[in-house]
Tab-separated table of C-alpha atoms in Angstrom:
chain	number	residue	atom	x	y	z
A	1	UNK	CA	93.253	106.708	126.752
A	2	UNK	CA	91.978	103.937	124.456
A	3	UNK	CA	91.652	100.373	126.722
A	4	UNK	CA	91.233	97.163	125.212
A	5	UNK	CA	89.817	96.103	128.681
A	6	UNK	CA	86.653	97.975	128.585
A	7	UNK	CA	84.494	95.552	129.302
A	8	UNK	CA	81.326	94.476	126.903
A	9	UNK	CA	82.631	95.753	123.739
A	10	UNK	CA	81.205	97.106	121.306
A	11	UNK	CA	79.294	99.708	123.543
A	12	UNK	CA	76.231	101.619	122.243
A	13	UNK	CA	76.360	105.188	121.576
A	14	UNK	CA	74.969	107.877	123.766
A	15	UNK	CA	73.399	110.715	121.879
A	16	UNK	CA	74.445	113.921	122.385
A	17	UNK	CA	71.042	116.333	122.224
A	18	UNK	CA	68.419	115.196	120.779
A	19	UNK	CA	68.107	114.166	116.823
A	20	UNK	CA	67.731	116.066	114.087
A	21	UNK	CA	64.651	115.361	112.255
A	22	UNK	CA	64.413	116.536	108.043
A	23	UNK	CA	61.829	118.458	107.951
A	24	UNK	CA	59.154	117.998	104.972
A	25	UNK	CA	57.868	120.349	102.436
A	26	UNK	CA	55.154	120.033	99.989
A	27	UNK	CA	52.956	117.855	101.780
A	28	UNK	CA	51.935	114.638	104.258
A	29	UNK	CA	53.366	112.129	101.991
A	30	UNK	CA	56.550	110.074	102.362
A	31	UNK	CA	58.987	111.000	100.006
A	32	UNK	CA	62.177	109.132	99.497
A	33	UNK	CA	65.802	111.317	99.861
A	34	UNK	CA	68.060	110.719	96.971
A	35	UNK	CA	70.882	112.155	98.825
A	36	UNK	CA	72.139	113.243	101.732
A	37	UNK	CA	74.992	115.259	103.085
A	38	UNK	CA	76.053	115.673	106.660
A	39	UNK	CA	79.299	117.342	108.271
A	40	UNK	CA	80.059	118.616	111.503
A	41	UNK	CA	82.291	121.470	112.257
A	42	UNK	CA	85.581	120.409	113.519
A	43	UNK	CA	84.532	121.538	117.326
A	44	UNK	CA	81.888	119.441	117.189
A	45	UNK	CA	78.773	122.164	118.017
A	46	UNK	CA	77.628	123.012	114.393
A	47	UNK	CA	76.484	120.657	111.576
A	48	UNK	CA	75.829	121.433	108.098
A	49	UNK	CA	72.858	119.453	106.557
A	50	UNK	CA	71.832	118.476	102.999
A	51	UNK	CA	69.170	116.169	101.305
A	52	UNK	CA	68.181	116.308	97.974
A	53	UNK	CA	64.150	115.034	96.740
A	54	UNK	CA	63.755	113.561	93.438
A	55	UNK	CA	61.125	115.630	92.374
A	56	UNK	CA	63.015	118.060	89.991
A	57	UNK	CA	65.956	117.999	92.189
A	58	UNK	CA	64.826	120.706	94.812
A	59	UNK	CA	67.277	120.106	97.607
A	60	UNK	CA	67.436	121.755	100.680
A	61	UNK	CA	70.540	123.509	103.358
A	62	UNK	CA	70.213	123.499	106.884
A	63	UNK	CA	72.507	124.734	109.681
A	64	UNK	CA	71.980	123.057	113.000
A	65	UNK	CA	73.764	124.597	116.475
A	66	UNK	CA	73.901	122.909	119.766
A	67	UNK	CA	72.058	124.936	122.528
A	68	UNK	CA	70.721	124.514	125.760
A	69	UNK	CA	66.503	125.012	125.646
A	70	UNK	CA	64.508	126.544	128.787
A	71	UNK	CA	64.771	123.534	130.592
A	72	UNK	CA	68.841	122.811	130.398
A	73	UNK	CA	68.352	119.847	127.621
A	74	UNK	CA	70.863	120.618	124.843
A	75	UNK	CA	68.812	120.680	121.591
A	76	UNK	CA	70.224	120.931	118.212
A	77	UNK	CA	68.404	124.307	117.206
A	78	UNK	CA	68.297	124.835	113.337
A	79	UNK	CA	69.898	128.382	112.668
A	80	UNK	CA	69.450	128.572	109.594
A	81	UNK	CA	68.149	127.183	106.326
A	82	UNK	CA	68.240	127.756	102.211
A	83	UNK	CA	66.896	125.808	99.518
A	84	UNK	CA	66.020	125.375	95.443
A	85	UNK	CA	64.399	128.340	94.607
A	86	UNK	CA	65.784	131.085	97.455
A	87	UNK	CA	67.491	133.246	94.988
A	88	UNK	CA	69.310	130.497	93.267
A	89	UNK	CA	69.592	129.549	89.346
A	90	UNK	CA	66.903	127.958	87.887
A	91	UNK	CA	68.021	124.715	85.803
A	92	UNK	CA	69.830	123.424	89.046
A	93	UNK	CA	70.511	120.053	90.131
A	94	UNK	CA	71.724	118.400	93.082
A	95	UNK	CA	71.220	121.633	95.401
A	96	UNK	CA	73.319	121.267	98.636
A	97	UNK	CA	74.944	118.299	97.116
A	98	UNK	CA	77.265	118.545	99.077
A	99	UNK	CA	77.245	121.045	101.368
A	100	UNK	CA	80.574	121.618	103.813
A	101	UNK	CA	81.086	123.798	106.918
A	102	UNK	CA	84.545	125.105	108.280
A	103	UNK	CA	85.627	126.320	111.078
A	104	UNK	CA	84.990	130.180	109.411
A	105	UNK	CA	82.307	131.570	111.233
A	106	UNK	CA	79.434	129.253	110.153
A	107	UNK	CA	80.007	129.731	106.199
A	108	UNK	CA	79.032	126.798	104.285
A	109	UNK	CA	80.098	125.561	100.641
A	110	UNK	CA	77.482	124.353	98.866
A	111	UNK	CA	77.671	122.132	95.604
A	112	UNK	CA	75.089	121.759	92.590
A	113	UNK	CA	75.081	120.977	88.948
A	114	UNK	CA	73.474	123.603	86.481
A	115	UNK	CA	72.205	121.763	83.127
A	116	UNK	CA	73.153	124.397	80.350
A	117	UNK	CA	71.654	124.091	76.766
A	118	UNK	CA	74.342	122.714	74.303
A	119	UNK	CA	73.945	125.016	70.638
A	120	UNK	CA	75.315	121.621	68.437
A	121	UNK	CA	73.455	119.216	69.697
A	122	UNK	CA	69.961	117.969	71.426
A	123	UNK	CA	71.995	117.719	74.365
A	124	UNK	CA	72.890	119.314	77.606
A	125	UNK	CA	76.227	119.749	79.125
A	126	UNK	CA	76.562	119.748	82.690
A	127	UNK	CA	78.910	121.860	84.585
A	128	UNK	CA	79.205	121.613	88.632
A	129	UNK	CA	79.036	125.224	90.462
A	130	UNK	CA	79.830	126.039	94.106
A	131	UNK	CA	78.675	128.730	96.207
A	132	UNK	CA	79.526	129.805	99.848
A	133	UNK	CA	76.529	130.368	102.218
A	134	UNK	CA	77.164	132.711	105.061
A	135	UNK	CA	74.700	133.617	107.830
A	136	UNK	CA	73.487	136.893	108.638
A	137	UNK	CA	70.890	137.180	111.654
A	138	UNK	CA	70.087	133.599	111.505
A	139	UNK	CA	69.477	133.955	107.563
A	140	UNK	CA	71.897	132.288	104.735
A	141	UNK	CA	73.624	135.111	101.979
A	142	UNK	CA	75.201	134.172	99.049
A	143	UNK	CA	78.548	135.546	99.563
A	144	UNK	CA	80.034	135.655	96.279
A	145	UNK	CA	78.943	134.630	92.286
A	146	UNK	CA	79.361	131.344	91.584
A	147	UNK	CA	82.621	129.236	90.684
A	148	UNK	CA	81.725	126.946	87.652
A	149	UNK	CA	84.070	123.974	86.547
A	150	UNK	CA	83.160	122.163	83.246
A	151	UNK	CA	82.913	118.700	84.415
A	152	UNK	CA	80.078	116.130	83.756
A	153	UNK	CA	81.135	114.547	87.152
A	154	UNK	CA	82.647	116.697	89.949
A	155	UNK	CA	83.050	116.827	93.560
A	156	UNK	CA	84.133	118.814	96.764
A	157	UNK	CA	85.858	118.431	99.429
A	158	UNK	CA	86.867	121.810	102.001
A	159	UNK	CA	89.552	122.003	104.818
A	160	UNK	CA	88.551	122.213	108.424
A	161	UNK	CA	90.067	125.341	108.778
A	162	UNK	CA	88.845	126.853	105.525
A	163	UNK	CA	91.836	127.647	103.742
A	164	UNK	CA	91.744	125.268	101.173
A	165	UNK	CA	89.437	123.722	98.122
A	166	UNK	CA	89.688	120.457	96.345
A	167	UNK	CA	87.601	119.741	93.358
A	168	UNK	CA	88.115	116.328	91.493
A	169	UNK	CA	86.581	116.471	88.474
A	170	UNK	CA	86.513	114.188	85.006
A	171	UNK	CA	88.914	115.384	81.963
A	172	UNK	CA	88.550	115.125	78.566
A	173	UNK	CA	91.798	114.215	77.765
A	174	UNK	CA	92.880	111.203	76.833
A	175	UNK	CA	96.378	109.066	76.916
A	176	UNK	CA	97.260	107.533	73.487
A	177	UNK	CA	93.828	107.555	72.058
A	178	UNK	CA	92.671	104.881	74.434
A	179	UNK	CA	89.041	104.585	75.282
A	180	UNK	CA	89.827	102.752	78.439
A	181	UNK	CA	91.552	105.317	79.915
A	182	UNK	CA	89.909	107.907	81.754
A	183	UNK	CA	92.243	110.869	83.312
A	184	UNK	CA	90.938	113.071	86.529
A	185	UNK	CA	91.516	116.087	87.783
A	186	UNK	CA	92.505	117.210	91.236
A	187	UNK	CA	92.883	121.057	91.796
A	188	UNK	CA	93.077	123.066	94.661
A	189	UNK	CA	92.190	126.268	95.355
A	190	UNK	CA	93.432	128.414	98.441
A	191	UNK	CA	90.302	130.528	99.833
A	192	UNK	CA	90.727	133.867	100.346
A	193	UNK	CA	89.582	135.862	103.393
A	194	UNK	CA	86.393	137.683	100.985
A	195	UNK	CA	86.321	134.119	100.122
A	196	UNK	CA	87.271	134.351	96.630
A	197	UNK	CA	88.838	131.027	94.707
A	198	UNK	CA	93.003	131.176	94.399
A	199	UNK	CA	94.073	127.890	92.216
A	200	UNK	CA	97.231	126.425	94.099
A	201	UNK	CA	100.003	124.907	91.865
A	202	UNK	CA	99.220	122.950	89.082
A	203	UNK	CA	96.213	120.312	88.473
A	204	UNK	CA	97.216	117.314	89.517
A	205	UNK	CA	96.221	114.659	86.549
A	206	UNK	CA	95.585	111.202	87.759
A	207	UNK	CA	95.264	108.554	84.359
A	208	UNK	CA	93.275	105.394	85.001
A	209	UNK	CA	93.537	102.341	83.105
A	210	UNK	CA	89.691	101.193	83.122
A	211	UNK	CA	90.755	97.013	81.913
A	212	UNK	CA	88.109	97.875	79.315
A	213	UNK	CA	85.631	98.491	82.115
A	214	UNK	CA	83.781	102.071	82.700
A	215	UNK	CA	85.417	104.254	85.121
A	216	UNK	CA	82.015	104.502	87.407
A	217	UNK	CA	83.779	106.523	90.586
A	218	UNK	CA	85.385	109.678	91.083
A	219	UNK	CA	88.469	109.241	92.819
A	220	UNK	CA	87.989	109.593	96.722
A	221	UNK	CA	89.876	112.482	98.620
A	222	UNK	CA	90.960	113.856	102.100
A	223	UNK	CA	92.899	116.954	103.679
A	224	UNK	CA	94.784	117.572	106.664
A	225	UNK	CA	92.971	120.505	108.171
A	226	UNK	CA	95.369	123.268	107.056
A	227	UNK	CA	95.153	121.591	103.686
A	228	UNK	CA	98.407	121.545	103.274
A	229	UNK	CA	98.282	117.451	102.509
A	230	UNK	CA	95.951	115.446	100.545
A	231	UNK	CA	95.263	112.035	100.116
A	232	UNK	CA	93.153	110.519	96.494
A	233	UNK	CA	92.498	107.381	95.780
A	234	UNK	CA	91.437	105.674	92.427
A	235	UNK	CA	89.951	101.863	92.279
A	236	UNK	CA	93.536	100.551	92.253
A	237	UNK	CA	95.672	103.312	93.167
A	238	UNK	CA	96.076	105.477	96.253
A	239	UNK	CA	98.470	108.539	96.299
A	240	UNK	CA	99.400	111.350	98.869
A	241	UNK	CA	100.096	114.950	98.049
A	242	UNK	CA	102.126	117.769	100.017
A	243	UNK	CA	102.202	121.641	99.083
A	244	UNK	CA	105.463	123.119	99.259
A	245	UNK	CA	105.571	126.803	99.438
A	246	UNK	CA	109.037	127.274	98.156
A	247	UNK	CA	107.538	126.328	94.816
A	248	UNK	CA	104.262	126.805	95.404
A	249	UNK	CA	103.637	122.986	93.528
A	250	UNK	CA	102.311	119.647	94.851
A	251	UNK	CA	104.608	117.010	95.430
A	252	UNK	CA	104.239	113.302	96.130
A	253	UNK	CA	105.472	112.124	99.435
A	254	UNK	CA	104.977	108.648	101.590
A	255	UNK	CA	107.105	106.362	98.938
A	256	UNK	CA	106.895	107.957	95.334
A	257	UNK	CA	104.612	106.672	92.686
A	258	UNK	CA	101.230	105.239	94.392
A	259	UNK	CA	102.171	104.100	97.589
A	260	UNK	CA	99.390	101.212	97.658
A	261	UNK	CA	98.603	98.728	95.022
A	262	UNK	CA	95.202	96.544	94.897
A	263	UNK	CA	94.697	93.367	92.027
A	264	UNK	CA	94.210	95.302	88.757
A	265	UNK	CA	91.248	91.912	88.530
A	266	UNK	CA	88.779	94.051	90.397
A	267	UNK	CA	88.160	91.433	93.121
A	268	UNK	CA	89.242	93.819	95.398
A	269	UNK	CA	88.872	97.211	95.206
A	270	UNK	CA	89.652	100.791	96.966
A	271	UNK	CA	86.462	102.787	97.876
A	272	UNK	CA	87.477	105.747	100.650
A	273	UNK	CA	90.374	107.064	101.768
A	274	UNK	CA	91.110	109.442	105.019
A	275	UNK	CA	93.781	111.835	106.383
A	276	UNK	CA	94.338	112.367	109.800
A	277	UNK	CA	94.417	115.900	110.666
A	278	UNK	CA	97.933	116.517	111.405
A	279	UNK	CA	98.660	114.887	108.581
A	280	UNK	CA	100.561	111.910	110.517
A	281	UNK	CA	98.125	108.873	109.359
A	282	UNK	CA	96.520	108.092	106.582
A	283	UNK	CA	93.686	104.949	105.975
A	284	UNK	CA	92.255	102.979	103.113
A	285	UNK	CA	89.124	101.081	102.716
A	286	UNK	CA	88.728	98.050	100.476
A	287	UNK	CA	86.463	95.730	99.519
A	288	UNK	CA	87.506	92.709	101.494
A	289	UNK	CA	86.743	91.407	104.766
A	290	UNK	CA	89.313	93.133	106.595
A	291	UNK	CA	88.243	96.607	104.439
A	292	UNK	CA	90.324	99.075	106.248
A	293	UNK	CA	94.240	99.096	106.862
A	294	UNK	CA	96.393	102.750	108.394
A	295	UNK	CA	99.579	103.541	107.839
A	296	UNK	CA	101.452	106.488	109.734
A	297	UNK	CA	104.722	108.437	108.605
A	298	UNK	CA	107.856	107.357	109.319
A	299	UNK	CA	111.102	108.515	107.828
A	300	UNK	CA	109.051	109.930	104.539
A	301	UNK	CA	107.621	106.618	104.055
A	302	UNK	CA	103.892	105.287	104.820
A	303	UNK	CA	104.155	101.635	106.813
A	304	UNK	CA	101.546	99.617	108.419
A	305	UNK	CA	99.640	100.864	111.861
A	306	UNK	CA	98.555	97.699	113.651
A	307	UNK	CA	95.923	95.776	113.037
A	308	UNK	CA	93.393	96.174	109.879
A	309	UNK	CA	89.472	97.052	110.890
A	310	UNK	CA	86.239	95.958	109.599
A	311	UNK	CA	83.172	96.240	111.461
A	312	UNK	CA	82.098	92.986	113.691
A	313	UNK	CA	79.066	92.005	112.582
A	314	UNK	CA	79.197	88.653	114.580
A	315	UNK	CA	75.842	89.165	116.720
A	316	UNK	CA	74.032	89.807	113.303
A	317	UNK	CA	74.514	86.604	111.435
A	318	UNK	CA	73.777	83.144	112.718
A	319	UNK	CA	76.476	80.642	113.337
A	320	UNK	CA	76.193	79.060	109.660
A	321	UNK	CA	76.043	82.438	108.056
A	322	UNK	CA	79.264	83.875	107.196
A	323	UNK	CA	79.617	87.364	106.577
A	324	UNK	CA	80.667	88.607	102.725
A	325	UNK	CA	82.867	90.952	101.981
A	326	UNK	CA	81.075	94.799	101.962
A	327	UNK	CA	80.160	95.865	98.661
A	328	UNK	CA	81.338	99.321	99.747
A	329	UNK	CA	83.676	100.942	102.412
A	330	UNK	CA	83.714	104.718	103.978
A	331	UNK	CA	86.570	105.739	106.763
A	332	UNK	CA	87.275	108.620	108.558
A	333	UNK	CA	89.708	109.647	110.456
A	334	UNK	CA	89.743	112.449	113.997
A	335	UNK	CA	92.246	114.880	113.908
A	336	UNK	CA	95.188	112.702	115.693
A	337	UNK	CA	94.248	109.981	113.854
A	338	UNK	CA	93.058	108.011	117.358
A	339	UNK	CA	89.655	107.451	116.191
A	340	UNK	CA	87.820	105.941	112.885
A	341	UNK	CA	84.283	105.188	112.058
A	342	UNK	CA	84.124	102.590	109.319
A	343	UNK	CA	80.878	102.083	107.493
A	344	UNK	CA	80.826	98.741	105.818
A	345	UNK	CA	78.119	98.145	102.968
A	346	UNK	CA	76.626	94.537	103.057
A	347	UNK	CA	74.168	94.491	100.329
A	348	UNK	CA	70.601	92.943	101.524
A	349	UNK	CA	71.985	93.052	105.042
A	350	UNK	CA	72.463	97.065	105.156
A	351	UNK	CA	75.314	99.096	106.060
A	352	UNK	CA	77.061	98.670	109.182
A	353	UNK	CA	78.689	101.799	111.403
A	354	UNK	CA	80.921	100.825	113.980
A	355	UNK	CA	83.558	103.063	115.645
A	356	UNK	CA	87.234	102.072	117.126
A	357	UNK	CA	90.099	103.595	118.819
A	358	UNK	CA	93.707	103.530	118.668
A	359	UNK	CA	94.891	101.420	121.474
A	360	UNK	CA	98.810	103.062	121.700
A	361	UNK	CA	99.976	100.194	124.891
A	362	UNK	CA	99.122	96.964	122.443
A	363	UNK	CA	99.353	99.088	118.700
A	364	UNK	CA	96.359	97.551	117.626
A	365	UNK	CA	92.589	99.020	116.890
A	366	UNK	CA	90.004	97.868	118.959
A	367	UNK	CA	86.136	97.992	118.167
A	368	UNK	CA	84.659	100.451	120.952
A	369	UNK	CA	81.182	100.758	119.772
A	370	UNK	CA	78.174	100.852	117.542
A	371	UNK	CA	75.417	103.221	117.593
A	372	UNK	CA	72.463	101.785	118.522
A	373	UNK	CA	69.246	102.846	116.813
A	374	UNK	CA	67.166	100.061	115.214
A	375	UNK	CA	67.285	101.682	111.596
A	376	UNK	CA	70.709	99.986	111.350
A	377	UNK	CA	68.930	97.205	109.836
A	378	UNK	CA	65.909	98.557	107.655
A	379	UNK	CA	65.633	100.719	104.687
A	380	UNK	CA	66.425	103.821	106.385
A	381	UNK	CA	69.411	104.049	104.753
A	382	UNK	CA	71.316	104.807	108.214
A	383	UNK	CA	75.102	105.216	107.964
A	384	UNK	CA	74.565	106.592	104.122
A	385	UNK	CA	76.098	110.216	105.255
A	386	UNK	CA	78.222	110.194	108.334
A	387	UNK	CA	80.393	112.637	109.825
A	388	UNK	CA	83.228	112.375	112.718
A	389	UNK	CA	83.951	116.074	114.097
A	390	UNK	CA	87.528	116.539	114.167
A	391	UNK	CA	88.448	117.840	117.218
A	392	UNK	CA	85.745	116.642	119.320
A	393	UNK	CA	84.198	113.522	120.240
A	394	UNK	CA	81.188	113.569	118.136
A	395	UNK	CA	79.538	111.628	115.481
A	396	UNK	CA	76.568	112.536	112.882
A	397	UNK	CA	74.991	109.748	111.192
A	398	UNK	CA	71.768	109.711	109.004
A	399	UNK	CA	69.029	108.199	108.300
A	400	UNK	CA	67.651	109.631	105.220
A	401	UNK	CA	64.728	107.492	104.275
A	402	UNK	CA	63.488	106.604	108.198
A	403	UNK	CA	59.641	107.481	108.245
A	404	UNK	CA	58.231	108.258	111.754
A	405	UNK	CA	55.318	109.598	109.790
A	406	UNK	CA	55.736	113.333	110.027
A	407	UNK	CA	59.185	113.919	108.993
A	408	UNK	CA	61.401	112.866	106.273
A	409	UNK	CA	64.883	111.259	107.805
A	410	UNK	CA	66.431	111.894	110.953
A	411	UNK	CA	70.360	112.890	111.801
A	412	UNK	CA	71.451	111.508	114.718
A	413	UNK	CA	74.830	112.744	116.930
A	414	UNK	CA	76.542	110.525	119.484
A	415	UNK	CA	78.934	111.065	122.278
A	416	UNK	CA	82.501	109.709	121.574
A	417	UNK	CA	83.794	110.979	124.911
A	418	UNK	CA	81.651	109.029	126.757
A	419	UNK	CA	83.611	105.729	125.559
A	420	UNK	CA	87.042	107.438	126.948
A	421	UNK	CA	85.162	107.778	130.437
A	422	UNK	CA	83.686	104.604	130.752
């Protein structure tokens, strides 16, 4: 049970084995990450990890499992690993980006984009490919050919329990002509047990009005772990999704037409959106100083669930300073939507982690910790990719650019439960 009256809050993390260290490959110099991907399985003992180099975008797949060594110290032992050049297309970019593991066996989806040749023009065209990993004696396999979608921008996002694909991806179609208005698409696709792409109901077509500005962002997204819900949310507009199998459609629920509204001025913004698990609670990150406001279901409606989060930053700043409102905001959300880890982006200052609990006896969230490692504050980049397991009390957080001189980044994973026994 979540307490308010834990004393000294927030807490620092305890880790749980010891960190994960990104290995390097071509030689003794320090070479930047451009990107990083992180996610643990929904039990918490298996992590799928992804960075991506800048040198001709060679990026790299690991699979980490957490084992006991000779000695009874729980390790996180890397099981398995792929990269650029293992088999895969040539003309690839953004290997591993990102890669996802689910709660079948220890398959991983991996993202890329392939750069094709266009015949008309001087150009390329980029389409975005998946693949599905699968390990075989401590060995990755491609599964299956690849699934290709013809999007210059596209992303992924997988249920916990495998089931179900989401891609959101840019269109080229266009709402009376206008320039300022960019549509997206959201399809998903139910994955079969050979692991084979189904497409689920129709695309769901989401049409932004840009106010004459470029439509930078993809729209975020989240699924309940059977996928049978999902969450996206533009710059201005948020909007929830069921599947009904009667009709085998998607249909909006929580209040009709998007349920949440932010100033079409941009001053304040949406930037990440989360699902709980079952599906019960949903939360939104802003750009404001109090970034990140739930909501829970009641009577086929979304309304308010206590008090809105942001991470407190007080022991960073001096008394005259006054913190500004995050340039950036990422949420997640367990799987009874008791816990969220809220990553707040402060420019110069660096990105802030923090984690907090539902207390259920006052309704209100309370800030139960931090993690504690002193890349919080440099150029590490810690807090870029995090991941909260779903089912059990653990957190991944990296540190893609932190140089201890022989590797290149470190992952580290903390021990939620600890908090509950304190």
């Amino acid at each position: 049970t979540w307490s308010s009256d834990m004393p000294e809050l927030p807490l620092a993390l305890r880790m749980t084995g010891t960190e994960i260290m990104l290995q390097r490959y071509d030689n003794d110099d320090f070479t930047r990450v451009v990107s990083v991907s992180v996610q643990l399985r929904s039990d918490g003992n298996s992590l799928a990890a992804s960075w991506l180099l800048p040198d001709e975008g060679r990026g790299f797949v690991h699979l980490y499992k957490l084992e006991f060594d000779d000695n009874g110290v729980m390790v996180w032992d890397m099981a398995a690993s792929y990269g650029t050049g293992e088999g895969y297309p040539e003309a690839v970019e953004s290997f591993g980006q990102p890669a996802l593991i689910s709660d079948i066996s220890h398959t991983i989806l991996v993202g890329s984009k392939n750069n094709n040749d266009n015949d008309n023009t001087n150009n390329q065209t980029t389409t975005t490919t998946t693949q599905f990993l699968y390990v075989t004696d401590n060995v990755f396999s491609l599964r299956f050919g690849t699934n290709t979608w013809p999007h210059d921008r596209c992303e992924f996002w997988w249920s916990n329990e495998g089931n179900v694909l989401a891609v959101v991806g840019t269109s080229e179609q266009r709402r009376d002509n206008k320039d300022n208005i960019t549509a997206f698409l959201v399809t998903m696709h139910m994955v079969r047990e050979d692991l084979n792409l189904f497409q689920m109901g129709e695309a769901i077509v989401l049409m932004v009005d840009n106010n004459g500005q470029p439509e930078e962002e993809l729209p975020k997204l989240d699924l309940t772990d059977d996928g049978s819900m999902v969450i996206v949310g533009t710059r201005h507009n948020v909007y929830t999704y069921e599947w009904e199998e009667a009709s085998e459609d998607w249909y909006e629920v929580g209040g009709g037409d998007a349920f949440f509204f932010a100033p079409q001025d941009g001053a304040v913004e949406f930037t990440d959106v989360a699902i709980s698990g079952d599906g019960t609670i949903v939360a939104i990150a802003e750009t404001s100083n109090l970034p990140v406001q739930t909501y829970e279901i009641k009577g086929g409606f979304w309304k308010p669930l206590g008090n809105a989060m942001a991470c407190n930053t007080r022991d960073h700043y001096s008394d005259n300073d006054a913190p500004l409102p995050p340039t950036s905001v990422q949420v997640q959300l367990d799987g009874k939507g008791a816990v969220a880890v809220v990553a707040s982006e402060l420019g110069e200052d660096g990105i802030f982690l923090c984690v907090h609990g539902f207390d259920k006896d006052n309704k209100e969230w309370v800030q139960m910790a931090e993690p504690g490692q002193n890349s919080v504050y440099d150029n590490g980049g810690f807090g870029t990719a995090f991941s909260l397991a779903r089912r059990a009390g653990r957190l991944a957080v990296s540190s893609p650019n932190f140089d201890d001189g022989s590797d290149n980044g470190a992952i580290y994973i903390y021990d939620l439960d600890a908090l509950q026994q304190s």
